[in-house]
Short mmCIF file of C-alpha atoms and ligand atoms in Angstrom, two decimals:
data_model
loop_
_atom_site.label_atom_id
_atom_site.label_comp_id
_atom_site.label_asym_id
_atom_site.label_seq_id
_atom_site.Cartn_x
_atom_site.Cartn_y
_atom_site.Cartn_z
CA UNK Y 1 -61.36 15.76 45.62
CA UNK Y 2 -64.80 14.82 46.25
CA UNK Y 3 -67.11 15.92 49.24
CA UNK Y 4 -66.98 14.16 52.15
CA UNK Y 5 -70.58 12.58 52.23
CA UNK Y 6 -71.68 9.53 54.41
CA UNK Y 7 -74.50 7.99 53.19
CA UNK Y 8 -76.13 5.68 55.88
CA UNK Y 9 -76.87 2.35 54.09
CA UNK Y 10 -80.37 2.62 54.35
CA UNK Y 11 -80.60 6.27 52.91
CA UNK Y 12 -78.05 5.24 50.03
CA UNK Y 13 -80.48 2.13 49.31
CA UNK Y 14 -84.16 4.10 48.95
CA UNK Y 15 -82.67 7.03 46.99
CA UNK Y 16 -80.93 4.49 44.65
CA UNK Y 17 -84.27 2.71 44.06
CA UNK Y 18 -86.20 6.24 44.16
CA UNK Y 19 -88.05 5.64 47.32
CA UNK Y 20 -89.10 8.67 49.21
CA UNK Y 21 -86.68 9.82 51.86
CA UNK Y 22 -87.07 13.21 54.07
CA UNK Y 23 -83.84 15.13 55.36
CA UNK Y 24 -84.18 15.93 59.04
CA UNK Y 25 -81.82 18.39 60.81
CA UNK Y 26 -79.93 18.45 63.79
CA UNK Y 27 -79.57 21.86 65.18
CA UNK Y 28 -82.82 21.20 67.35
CA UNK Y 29 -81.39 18.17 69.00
CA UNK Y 30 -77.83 20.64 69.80
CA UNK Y 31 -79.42 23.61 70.33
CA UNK Y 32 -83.37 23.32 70.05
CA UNK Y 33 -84.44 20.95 72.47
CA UNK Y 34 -82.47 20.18 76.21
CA UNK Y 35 -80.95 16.55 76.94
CA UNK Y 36 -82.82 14.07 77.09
CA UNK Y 37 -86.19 15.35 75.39
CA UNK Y 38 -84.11 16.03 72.09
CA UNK Y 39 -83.01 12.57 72.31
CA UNK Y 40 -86.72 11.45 72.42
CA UNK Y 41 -87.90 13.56 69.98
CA UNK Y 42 -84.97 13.05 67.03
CA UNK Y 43 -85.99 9.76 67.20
CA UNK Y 44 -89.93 10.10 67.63
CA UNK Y 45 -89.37 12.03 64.50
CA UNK Y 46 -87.66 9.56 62.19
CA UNK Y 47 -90.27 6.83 63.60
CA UNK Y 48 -92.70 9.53 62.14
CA UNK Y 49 -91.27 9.80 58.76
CA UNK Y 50 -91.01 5.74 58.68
CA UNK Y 51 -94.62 5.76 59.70
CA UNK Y 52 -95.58 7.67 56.58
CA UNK Y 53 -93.63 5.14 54.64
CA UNK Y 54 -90.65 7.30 53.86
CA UNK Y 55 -86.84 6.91 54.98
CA UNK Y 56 -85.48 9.26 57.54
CA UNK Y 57 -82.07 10.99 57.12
CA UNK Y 58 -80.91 13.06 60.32
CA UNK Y 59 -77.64 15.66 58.48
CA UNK Y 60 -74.90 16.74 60.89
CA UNK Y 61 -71.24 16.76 59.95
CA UNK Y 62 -69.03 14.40 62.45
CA UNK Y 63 -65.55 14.76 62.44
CA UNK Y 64 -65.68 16.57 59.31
CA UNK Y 65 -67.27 14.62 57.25
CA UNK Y 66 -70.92 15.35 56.55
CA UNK Y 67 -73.28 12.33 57.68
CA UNK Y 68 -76.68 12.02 55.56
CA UNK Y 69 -78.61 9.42 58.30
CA UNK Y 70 -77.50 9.20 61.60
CA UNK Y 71 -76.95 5.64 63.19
CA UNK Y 72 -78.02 5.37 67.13
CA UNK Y 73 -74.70 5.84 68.18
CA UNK Y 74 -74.13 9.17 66.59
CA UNK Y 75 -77.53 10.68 67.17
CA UNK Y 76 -76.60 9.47 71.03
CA UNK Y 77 -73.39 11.46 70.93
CA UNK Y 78 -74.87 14.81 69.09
CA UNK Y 79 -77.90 15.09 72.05
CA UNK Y 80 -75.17 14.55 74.48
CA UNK Y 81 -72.68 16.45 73.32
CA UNK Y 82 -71.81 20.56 74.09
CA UNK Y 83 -70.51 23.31 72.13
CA UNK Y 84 -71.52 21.68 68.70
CA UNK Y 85 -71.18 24.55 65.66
CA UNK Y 86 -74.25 25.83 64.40
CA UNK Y 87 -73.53 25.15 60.54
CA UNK Y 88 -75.52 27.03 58.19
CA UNK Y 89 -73.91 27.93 54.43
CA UNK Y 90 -70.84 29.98 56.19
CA UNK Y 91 -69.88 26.97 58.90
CA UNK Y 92 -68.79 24.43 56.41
CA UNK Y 93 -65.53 24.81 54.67
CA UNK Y 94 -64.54 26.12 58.62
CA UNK Y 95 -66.01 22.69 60.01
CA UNK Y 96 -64.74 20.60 57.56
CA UNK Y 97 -61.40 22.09 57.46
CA UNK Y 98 -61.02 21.82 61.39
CA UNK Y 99 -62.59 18.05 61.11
CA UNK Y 100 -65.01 19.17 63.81
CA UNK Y 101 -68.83 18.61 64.67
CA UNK Y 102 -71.38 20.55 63.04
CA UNK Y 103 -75.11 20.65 64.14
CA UNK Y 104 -77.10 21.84 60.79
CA UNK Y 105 -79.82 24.14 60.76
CA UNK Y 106 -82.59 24.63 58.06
CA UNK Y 107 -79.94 26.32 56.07
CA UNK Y 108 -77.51 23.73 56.29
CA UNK Y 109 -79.28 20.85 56.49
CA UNK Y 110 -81.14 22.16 52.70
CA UNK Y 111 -77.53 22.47 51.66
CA UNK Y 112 -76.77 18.95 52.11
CA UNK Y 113 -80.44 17.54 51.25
CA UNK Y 114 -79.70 18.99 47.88
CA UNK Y 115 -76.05 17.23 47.85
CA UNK Y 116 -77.63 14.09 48.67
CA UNK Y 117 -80.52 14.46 45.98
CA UNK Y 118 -83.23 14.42 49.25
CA UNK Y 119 -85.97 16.39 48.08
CA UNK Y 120 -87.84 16.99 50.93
CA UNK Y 121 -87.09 18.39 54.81
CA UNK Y 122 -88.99 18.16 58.05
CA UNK Y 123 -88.60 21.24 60.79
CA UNK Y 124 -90.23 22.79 63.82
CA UNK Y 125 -89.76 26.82 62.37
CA UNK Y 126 -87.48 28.28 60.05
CA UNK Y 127 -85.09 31.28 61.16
CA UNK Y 128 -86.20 34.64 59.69
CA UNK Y 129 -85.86 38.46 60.41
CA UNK Y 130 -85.06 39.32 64.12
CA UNK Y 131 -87.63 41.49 65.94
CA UNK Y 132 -86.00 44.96 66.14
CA UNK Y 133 -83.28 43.79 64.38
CA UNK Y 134 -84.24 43.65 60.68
CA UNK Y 135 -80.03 43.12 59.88
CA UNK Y 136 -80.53 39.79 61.41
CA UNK Y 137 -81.73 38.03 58.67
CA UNK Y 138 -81.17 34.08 59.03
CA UNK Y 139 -79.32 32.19 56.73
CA UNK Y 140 -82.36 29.93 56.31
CA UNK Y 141 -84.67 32.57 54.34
CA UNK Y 142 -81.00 32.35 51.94
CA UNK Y 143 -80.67 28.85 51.44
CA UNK Y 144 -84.34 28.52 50.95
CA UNK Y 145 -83.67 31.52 48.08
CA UNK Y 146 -80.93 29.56 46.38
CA UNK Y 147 -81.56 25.59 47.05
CA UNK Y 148 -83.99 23.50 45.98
CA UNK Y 149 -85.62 21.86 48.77
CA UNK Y 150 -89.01 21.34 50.01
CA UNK Y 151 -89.17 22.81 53.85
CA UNK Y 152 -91.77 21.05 55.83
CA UNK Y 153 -92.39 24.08 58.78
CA UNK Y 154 -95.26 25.22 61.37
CA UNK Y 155 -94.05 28.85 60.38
CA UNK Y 156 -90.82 30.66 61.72
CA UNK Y 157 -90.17 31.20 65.00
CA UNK Y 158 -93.13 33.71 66.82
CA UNK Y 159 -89.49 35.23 68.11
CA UNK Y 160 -88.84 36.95 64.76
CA UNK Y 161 -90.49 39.58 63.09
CA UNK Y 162 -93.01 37.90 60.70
CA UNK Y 163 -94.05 40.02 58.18
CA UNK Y 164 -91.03 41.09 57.36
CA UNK Y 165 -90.19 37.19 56.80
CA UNK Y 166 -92.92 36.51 54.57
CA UNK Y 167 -91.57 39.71 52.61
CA UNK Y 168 -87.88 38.61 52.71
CA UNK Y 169 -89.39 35.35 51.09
CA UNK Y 170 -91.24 37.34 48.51
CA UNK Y 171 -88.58 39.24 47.22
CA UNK Y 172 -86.34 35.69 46.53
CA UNK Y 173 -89.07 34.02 44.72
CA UNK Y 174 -89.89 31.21 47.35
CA UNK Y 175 -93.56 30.49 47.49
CA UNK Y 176 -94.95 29.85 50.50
CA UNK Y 177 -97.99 26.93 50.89
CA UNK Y 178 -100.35 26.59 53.81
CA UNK Y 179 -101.18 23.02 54.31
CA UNK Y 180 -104.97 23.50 55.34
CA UNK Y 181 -104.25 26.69 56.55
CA UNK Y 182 -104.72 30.55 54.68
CA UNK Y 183 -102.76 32.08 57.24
CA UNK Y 184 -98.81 32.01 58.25
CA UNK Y 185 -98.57 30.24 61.38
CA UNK Y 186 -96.67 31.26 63.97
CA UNK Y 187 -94.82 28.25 65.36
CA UNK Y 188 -96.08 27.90 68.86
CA UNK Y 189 -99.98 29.22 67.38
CA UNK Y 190 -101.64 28.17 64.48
CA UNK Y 191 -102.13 31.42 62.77
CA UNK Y 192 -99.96 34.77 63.22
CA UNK Y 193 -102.65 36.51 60.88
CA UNK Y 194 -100.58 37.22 57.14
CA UNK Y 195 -102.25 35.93 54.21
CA UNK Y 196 -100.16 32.96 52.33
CA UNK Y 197 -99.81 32.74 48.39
CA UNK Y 198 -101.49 28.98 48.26
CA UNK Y 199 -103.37 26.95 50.35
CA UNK Y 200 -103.15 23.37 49.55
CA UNK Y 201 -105.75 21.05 50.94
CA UNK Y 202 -104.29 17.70 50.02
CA UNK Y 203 -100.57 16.20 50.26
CA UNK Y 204 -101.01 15.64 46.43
CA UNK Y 205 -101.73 19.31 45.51
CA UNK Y 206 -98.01 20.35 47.41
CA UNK Y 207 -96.75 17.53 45.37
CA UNK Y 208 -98.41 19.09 42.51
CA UNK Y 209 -96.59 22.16 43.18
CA UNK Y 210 -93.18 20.85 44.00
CA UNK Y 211 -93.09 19.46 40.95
CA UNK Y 212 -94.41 22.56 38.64
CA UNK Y 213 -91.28 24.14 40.41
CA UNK Y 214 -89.53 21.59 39.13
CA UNK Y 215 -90.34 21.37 35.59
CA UNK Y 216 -89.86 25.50 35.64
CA UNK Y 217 -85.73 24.62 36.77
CA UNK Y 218 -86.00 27.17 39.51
CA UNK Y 219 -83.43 26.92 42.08
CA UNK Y 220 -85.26 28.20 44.67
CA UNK Y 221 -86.94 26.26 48.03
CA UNK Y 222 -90.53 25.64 48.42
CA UNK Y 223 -92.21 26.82 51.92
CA UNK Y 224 -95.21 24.20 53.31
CA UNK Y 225 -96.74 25.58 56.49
CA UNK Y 226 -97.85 23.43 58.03
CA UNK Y 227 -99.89 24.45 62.13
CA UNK Y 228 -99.05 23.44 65.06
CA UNK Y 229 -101.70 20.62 66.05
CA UNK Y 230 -105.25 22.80 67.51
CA UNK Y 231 -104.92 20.54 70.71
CA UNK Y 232 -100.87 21.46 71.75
CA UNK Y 233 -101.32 25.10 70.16
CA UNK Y 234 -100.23 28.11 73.16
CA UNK Y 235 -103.00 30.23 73.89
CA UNK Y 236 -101.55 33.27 71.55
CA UNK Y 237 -101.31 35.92 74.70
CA UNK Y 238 -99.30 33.65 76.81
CA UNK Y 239 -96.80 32.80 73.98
CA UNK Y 240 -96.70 36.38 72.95
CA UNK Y 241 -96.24 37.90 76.79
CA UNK Y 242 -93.23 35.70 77.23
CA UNK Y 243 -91.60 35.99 73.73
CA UNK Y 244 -91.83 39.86 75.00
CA UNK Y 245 -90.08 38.89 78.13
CA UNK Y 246 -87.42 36.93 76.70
CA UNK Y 247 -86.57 39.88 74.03
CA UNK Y 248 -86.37 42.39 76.59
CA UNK Y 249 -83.30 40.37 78.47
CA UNK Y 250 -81.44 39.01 74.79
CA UNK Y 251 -81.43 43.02 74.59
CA UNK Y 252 -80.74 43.67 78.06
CA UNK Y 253 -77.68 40.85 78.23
CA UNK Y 254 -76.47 41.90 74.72
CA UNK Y 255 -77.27 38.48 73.38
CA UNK Y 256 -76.65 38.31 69.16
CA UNK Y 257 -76.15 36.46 65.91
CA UNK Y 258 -76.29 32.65 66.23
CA UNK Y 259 -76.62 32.88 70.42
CA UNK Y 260 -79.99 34.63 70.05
CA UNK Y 261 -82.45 31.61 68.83
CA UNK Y 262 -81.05 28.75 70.94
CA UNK Y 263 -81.96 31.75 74.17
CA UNK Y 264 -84.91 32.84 73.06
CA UNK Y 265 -86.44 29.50 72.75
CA UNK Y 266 -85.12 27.98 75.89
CA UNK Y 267 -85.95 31.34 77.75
CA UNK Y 268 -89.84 31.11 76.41
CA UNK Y 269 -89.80 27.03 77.38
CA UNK Y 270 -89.09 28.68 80.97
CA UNK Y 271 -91.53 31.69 80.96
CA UNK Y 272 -94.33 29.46 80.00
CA UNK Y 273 -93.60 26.13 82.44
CA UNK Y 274 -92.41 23.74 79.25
CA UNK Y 275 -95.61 25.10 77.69
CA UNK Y 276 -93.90 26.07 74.64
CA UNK Y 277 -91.58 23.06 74.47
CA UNK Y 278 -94.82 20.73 74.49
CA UNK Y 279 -95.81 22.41 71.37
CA UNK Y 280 -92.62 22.69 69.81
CA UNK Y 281 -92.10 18.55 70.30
CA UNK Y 282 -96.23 18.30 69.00
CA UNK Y 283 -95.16 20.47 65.55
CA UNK Y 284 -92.20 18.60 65.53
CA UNK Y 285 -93.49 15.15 65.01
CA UNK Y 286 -96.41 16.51 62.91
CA UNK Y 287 -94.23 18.02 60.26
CA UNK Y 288 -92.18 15.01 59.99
CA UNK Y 289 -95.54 12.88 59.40
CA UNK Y 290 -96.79 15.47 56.52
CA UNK Y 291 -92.98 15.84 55.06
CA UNK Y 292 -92.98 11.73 54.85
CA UNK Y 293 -96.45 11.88 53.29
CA UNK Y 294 -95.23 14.99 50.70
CA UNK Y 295 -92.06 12.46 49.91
CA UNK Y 296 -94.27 9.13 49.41
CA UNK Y 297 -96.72 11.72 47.06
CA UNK Y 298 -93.55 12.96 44.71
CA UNK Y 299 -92.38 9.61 43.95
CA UNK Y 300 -95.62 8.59 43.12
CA UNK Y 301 -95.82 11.68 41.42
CA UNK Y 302 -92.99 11.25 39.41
CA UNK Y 303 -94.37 7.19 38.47
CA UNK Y 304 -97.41 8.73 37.16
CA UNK Y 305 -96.31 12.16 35.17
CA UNK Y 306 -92.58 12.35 33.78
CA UNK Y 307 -90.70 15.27 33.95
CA UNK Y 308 -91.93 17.64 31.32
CA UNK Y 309 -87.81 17.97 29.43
CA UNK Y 310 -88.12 13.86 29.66
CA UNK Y 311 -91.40 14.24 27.05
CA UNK Y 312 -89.08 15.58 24.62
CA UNK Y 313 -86.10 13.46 24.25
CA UNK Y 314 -86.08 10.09 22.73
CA UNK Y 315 -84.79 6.98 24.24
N1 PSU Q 401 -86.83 25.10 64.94
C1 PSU Q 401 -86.96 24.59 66.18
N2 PSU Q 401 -85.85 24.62 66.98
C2 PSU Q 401 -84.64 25.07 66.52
C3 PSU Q 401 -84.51 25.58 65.19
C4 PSU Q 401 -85.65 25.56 64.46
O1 PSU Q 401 -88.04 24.16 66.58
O2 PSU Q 401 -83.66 25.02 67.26
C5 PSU Q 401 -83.17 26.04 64.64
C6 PSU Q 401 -83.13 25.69 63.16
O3 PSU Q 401 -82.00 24.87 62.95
C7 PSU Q 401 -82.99 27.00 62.43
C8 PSU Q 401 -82.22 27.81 63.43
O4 PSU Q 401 -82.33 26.86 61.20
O5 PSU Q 401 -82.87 27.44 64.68
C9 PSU Q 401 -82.28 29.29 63.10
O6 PSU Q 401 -81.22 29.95 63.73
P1 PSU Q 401 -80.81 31.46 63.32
O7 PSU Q 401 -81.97 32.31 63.74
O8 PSU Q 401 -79.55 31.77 64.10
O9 PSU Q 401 -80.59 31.46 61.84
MN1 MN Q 402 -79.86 35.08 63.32
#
């Protein structure tokens, strides 16, 4: 039995000729972002990524079959639709059995980037360690452990607990890049203060490393960070007095596991007057423009240096 993988024809075509194509998830327009802006901005986003000169490929899994680039009708029906499964590594076989609808996060969107032989992915923040609740680890610091993918990010969320995210990503081996930036962001601000391993200055120096990790055959993702734009960045106090807010009622109401992001981010859009979502569409768009830039480097990239095990074997 093989997996059940739609490839939109456009997607199928660039990664059969090795054109550059960057995986873009769907949990954002299900859970992220409220009808109709997550409409606007799924789309703004692949225009992004075509900008750069790359091919966009929105994952989500539609009556159980996993869909590698959405057509207008299905990204229509996912930003409309309710009670869509958040799918990260755990959700499939249960999705897929029940030939249901699965919105995929970073973790499962990686999953099926890697599938698809997409090497690079476009985000607002990854998941990480909950604040106060270091046993709520998201699948995404996982997946990026074991798969990989290139994540294109402005930090994790400023709702988690962010050193103890860069030290989760430590411990499994995923280096973590600052595109122009020595400091982790922090999502809705453009620096939460931690040191990063590497700060690259160009698009071709992440390239550069993507493709060391290649030649090394390590199975583990690559971090970029990339900050929010300086003109849609929160000032840091108000994003941090109502991230404070909205943890004190997730705790109050009992809120947990995979309910806690999608109300912590819509509670902080609130608390700040669509503040927050205004920066979270800004990062948004300018991750897909650096991830479509990253994938239009790598194939270069790959024209100009073969793979190191490819200077050893003869024709
Ligand atoms: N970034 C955003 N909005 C989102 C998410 C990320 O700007 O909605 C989603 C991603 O899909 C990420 C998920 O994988 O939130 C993390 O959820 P959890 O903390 O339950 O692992
Ligand atoms: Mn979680």
């Amino acid at each position: 039995m093989s997996i059940p993988l739609d490839l939109h024809p456009d997607v199928e075509g660039a990664l059969a000729k090795g054109l550059p194509v960057v995986a873009l998830e769907s949990t954002l327009i299900t859970h992220g972002l409220p009808w109709p802006v997550n409409l606007e901005v799924a789309r703004a986003m692949e225009q992004a990524v075509r900008n750069a000169g790359a091919t966009p490929a929105t994952i989500a899994i539609l009556q159980g079959r996993i869909v590698v680039g959405l057509s207008n009708d299905q990204l229509l029906h996912l930003a409309q639709a309710r009670h869509v499964r958040k799918c990260s590594r755990r959700d499939f076989p249960i999705v897929l059995a029940q030939r249901g609808d699965g919105a995929t996060t970073v973790a499962g969107t990686m999953i099926v980037a890697h599938m698809a032989g997409i090497r690079v992915f476009a985000t607002g923040g990854i998941g990480g360690v909950h604040r106060g609740h270091p046993f709520d680890v998201s699948a995404d610091l996982l997946e990026l452990a074991r798969t990989p993918v290139t994540v294109v990010c402005a930090g994790a969320k400023a709702i988690l607990d962010l050193p103890l995210t860069l030290e989760l990503l430590e411990t499994h081996g995923v280096p973590v890049a600052g595109y122009q930036c020595d400091q982790f962001p922090a999502f809705y601000t453009r620096s939460s203060g931690l040191p990063l391993d590497v700060r690259c200055d160009t698009v071709k120096e992440i390239a550069a490393l993507v493709q060391a990790r290649e030649h090394l055959g390590f199975q583990t993702g690559i971090l970029v960070a990339n900050p929010v734009p300086a003109e849609d960045e929160l000032p840091a106090p108000v994003a941090e007095t109502a991230i404070q807010q909205a943890l004190a009622e997730a705790d109050q109401q009992g809120i947990r596991g995979k309910e806690i992001t999608p109300f912590l981010l819509a509670r902080v859009s609130e608390l700040t007057r669509d503040q927050s979502r205004e920066a979270n569409t800004a990062l948004l768009l300018n991750n897909a423009r650096l991830a479509g830039r990253l994938a239009v480097a790598l194939t270069k990239f790959n024209q100009e240096q073969p793979r190191l095990g490819t200077r050893f074997c003869r024709p």
